[in-house]
Coordinates of C-alpha atoms and ligand atoms in Angstrom, one line a residue:
X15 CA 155.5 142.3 -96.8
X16 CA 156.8 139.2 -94.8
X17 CA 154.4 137.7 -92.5
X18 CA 155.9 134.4 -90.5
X19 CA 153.4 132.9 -88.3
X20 CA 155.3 130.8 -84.9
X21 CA 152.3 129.5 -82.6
X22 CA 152.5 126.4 -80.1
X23 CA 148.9 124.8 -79.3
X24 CA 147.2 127.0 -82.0
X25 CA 145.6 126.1 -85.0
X26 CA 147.3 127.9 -88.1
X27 CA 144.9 127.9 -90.8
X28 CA 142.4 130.0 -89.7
X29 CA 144.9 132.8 -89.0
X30 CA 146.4 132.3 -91.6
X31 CA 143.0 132.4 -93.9
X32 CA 142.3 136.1 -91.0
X33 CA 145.9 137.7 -92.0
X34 CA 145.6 136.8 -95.4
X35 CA 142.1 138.7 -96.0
X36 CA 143.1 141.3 -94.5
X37 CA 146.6 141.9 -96.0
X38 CA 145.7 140.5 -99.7
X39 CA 149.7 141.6 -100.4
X40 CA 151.9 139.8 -97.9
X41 CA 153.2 136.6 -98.1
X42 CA 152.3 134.5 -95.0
X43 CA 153.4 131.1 -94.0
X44 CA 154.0 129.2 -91.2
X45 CA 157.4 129.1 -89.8
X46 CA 159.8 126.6 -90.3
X47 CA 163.3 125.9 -89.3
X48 CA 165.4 127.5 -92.0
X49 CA 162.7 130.1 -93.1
X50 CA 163.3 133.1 -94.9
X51 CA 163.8 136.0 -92.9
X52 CA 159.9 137.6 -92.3
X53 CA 159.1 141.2 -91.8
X54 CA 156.7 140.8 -88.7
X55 CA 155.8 137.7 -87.3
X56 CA 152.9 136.7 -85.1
X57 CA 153.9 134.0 -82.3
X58 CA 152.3 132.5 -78.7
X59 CA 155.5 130.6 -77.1
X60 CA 157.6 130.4 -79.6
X61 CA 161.0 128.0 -79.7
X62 CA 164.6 130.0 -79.1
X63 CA 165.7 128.5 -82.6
X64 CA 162.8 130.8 -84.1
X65 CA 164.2 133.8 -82.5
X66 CA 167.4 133.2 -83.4
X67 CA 166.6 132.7 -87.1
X68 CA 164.7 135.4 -87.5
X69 CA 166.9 138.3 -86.6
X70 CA 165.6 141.3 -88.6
X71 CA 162.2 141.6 -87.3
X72 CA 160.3 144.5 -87.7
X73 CA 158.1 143.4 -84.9
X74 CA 157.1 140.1 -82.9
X75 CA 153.3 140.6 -82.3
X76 CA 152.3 138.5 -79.2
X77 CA 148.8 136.7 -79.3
X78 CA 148.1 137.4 -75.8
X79 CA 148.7 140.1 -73.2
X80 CA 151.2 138.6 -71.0
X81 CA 154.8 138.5 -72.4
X82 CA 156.4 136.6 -69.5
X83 CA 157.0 133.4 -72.2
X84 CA 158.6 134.8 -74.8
X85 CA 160.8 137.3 -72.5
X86 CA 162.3 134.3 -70.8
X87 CA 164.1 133.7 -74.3
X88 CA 167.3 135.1 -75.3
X89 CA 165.7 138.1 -77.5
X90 CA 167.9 141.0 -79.6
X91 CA 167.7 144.0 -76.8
X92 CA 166.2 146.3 -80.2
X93 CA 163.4 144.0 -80.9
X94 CA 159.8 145.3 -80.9
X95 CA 157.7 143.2 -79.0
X96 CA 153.9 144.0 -79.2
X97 CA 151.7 142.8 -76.9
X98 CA 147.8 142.2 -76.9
X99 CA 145.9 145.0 -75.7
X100 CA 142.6 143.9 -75.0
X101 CA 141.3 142.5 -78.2
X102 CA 138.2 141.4 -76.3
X103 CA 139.9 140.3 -73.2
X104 CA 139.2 143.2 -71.1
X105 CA 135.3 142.4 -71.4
X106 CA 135.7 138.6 -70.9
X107 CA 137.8 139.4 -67.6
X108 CA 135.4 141.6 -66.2
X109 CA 132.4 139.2 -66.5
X110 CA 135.1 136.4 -64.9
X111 CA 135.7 138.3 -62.4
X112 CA 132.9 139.9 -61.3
X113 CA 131.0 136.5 -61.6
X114 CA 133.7 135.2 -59.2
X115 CA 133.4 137.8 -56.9
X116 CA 129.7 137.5 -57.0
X117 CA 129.3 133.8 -56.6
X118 CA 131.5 134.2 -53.6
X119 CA 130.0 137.6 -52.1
X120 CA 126.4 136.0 -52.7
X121 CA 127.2 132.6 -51.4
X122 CA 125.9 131.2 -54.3
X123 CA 128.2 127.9 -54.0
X124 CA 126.7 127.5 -50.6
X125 CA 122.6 127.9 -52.0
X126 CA 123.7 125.4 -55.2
X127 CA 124.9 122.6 -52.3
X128 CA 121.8 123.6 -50.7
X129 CA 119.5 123.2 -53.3
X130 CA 121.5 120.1 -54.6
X131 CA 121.1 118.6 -51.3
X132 CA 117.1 119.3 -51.0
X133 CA 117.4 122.1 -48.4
X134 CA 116.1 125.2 -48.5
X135 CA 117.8 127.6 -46.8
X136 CA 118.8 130.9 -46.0
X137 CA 121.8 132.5 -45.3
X138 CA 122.3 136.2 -43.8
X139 CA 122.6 138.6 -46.2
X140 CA 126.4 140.3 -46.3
X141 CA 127.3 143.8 -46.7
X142 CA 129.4 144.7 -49.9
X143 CA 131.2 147.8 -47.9
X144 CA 132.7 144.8 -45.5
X145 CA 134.1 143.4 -49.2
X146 CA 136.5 145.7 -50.4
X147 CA 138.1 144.6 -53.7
X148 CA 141.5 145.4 -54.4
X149 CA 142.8 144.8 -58.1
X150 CA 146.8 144.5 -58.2
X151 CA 147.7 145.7 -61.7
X152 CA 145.8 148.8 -63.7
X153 CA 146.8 148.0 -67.1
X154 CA 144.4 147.5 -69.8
X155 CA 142.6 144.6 -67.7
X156 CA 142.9 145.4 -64.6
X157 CA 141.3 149.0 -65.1
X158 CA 138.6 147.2 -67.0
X159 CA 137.8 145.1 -64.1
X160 CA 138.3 147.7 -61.6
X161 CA 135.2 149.5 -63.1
X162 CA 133.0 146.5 -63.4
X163 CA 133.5 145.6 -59.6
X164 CA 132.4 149.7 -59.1
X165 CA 129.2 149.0 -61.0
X166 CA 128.1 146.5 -58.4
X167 CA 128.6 149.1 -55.6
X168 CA 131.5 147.2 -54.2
X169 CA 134.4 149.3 -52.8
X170 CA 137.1 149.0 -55.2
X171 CA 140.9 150.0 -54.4
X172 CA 143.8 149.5 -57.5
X173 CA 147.1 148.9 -56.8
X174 CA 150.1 149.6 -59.9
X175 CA 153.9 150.3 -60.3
X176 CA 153.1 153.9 -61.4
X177 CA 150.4 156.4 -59.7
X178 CA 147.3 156.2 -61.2
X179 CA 143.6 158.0 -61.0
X180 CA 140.6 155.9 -61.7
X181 CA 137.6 157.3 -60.8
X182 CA 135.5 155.9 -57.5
X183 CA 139.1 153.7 -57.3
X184 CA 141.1 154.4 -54.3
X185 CA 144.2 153.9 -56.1
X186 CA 147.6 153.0 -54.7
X187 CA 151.2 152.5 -55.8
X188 CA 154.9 151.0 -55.6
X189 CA 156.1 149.0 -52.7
X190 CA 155.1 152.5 -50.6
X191 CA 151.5 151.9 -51.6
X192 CA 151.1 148.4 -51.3
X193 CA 151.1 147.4 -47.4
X194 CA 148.2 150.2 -47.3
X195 CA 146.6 149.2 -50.2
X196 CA 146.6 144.8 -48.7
X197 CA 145.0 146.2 -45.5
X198 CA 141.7 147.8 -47.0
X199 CA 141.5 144.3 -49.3
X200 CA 139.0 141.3 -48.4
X201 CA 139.0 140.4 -52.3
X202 CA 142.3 140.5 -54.3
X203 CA 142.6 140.3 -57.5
X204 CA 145.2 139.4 -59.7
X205 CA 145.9 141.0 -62.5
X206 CA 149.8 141.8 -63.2
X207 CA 152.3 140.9 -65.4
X208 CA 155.0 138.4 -64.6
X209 CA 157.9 139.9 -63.5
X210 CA 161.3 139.2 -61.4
X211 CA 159.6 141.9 -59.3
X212 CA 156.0 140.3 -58.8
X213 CA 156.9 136.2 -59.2
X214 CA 155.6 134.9 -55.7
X215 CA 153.9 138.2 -54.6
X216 CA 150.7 136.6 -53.1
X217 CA 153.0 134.9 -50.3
X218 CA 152.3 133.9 -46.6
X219 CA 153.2 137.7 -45.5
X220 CA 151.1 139.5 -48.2
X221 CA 148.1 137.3 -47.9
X222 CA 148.4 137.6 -44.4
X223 CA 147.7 141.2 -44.6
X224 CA 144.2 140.9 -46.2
X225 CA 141.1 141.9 -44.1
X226 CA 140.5 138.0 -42.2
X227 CA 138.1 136.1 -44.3
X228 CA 139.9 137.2 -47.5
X229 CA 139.2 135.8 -50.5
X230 CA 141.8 135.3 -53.6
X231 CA 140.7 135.3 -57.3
X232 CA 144.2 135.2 -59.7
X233 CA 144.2 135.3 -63.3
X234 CA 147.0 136.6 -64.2
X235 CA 149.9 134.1 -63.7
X236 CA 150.3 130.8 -61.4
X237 CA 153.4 132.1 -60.8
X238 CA 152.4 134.8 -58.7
X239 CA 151.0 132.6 -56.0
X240 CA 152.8 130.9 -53.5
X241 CA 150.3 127.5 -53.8
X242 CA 150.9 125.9 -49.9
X243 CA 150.8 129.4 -48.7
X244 CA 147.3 130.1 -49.8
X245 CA 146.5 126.7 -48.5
X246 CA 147.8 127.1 -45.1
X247 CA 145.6 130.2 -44.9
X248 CA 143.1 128.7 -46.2
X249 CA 143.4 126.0 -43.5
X250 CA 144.0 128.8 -40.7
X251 CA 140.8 130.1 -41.7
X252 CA 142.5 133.8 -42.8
X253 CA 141.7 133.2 -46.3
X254 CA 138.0 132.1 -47.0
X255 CA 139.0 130.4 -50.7
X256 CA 140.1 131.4 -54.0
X257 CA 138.8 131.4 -57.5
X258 CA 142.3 130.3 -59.7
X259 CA 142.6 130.3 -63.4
X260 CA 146.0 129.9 -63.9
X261 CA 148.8 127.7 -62.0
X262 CA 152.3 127.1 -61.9
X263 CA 152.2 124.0 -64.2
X264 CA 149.3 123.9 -66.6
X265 CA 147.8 121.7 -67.1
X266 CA 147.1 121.4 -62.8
X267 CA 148.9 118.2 -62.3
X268 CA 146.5 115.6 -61.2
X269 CA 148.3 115.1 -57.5
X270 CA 148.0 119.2 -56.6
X271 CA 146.0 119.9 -53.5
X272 CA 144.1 122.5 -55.4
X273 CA 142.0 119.7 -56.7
X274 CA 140.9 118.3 -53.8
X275 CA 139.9 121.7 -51.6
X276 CA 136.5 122.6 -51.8
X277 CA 136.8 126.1 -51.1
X278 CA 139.2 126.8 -54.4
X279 CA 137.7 127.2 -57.5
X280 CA 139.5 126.3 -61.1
X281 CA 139.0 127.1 -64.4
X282 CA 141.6 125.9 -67.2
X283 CA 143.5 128.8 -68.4
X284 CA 140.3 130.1 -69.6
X285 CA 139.2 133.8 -67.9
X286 CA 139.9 135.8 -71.2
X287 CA 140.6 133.8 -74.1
X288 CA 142.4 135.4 -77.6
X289 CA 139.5 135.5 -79.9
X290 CA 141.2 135.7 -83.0
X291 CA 138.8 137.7 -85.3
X292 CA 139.9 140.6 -82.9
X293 CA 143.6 140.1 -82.5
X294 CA 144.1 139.5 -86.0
X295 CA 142.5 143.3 -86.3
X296 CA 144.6 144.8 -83.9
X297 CA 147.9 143.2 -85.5
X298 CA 146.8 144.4 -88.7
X299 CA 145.9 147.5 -87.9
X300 CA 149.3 147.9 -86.1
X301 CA 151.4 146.3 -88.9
X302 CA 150.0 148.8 -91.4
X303 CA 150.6 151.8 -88.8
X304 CA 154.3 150.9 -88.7
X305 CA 154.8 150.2 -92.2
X306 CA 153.4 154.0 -92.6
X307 CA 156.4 154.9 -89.6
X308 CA 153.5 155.6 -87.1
X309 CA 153.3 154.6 -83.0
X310 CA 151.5 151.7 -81.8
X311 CA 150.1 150.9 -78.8
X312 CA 151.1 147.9 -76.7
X313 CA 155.0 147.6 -77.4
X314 CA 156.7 146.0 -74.5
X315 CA 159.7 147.7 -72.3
X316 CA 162.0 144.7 -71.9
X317 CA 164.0 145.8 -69.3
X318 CA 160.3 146.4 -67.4
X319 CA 159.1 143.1 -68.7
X320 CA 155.5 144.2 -69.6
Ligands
NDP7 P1 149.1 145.7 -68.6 O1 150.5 145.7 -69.0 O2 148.2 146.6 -69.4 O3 149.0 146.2 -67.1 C1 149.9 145.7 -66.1 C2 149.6 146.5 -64.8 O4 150.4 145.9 -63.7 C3 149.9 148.0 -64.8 O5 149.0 148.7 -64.1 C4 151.3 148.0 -64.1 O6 151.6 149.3 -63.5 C5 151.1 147.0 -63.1 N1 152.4 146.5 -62.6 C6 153.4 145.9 -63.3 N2 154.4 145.6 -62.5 C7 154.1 146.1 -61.3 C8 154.8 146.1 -60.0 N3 156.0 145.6 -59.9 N4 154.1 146.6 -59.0 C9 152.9 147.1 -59.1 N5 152.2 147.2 -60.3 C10 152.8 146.6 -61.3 O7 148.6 144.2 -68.6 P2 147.1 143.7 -68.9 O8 146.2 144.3 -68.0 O9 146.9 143.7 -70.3 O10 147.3 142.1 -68.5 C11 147.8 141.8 -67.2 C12 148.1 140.3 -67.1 O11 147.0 139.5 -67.2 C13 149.0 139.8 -68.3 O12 150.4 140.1 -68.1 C14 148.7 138.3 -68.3 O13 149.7 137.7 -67.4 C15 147.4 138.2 -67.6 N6 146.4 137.6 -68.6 C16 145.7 136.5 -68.2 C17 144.8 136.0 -69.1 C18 144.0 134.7 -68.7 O14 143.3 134.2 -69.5 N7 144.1 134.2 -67.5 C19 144.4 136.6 -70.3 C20 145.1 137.8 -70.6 C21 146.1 138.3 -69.7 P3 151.7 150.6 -64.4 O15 150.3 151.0 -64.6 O16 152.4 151.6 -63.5 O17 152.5 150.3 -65.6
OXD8 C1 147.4 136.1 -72.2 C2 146.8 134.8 -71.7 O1 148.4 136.5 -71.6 O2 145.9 134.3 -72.4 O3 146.8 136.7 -73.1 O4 147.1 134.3 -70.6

């Protein structure tokens, strides 16, 4: 077995050194323009010349969940494209989020400028039923995060392309689901693919539609917010402030706005990172299921795009 490995801003030896371990009998390099064609190859971002080179692909296993990258490149219709799922993110997103939603809930940005600042002080403790979350997206992540926001007592509501049951979730779905499912939400969270169909979806209107005093954590794609639409709300007072881990252009240029608003929190690109130990596992476990003609988990519908 073939095994070409294609990954911008990654280090290659060490998955190299994983994938090699664990599949003693392939042959596994790092691609190269003019490369033999691979059986499966393992890629974050790869270049259109790659695609193009490598047409007869078993599979193209993704190190991460989203897809959006490698779907904006010209890719043969019958190609397998296999997605992350979970690998450890799912955990890693919950404790982001939750600690997000907690610092915020808690006002525990307030007491640290307190403290900072020699005051002690109190603050009136909030109510949790007056913060409903709302998660956009049930997939792997979002389901995972869903049920850590439940195990704080919070309300939670889900929101998804297809109907789902999640239990304690009040779960709603497709664009008939999702004007019902903005009102019950004072915390929205982010967590859907990128899509034609969800690009710009926390906009002026939608955000508008959040219980007042809303409060925005994304980390899914910066795509998905509109950035001087959150601000303005933000400004009006309708939005309280976000926690954002991902952004249009990333690295955050140094002249965005987001730097300089106190009530937005940012984190680099960081709420669930690939740990590799895990993803290798997964794509090796996956490999050797399709070399024996079995399913897999976690293969991505083009036309979907997720
Ligand atoms: P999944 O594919 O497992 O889940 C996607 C969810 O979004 C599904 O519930 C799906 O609905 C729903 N969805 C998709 N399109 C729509 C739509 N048009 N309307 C309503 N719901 C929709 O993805 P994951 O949970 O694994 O990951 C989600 C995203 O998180 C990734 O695509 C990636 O962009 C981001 N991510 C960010 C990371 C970070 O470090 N910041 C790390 C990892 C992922 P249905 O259930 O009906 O299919
Ligand atoms: C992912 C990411 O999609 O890290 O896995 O953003």
């Amino acid at each position: 077995m073939k095994i070409t490995f294609c990954c911008t801003d990654t280090k290659a030896e060490p998955w190299l050194q994983g994938l090699a371990a664990a599949l003693p009998q392939a042959d596994i390099s790092v691609w190269q323009p003019g490369a033999a064609q691979a059986d499966y190859a393992v890629v974050w971002a790869p270049p259109q010349p790659f695609i193009d080179e490598q047409p007869g692909l078993k599979a193209l296993f993704n190190i991460g969940a989203g897809v959006d990258a490698l779907l904006r490149l010209r890719l043969p219709p019958a190609l397998r494209v296999v997605r992350l799922d979970d690998a450890g993110m799912a955990v890693q997103m919950a404790e982001y989020v939750c600690h997000a939603l907690i610092r915020h809930f808690r006002e525990l940005g307030g007491y640290e400028a307190d403290m900072r600042a020699g005051r002690w002080s109190y603050r009136k403790p909030r109510l949790r039923q007056d913060f409903p979350v709302g998660v956009m997206g049930l997939g792997v992540l979002g389901q995972r995060v869903a049920r850590a926001a439940l195990q704080f007592d919070f309300p939670v509501l889900g929101w998804s392309r297809s109907a789902r049951q999640i239990a304690g979730v009040r779960c709603f779905s497709g664009t008939e689901g999702f004007g019902d499912f903005l009102v019950g939400t004072r915390v929205l969270v982010n967590l859907l693919p990128l899509t034609p169909e969800t690009r710009d979806i926390m906009n002026q209107d939608t955000l508008s539609r959040l219980l007042p005093g809303a409060y925005v954590i994304n980390v899914a794609r910066g795509a998905h917010l509109v950035d001087e639409d959150l601000l303005a709300l933000i400004d009006s007072g309708h939005v309280a402030g976000a926690t954002l881990d991902v952004f249009r252009t990333e690295p955050l240029p140094a002249q965005h706005p987001f730097w300089r608003e106190p009530r937005i929190t940012l984190t680099p690109h960081t709420s669930a990172r690939t740990l590799r130990d895990e993803s290798i596992a997964q794509i090796v476990r996956k490999m050797t299921a399709l070399e024996r003609g079995e399913p897999i988990a976690g293969v991505v519908d083009h036309a979907r795009g997720y």
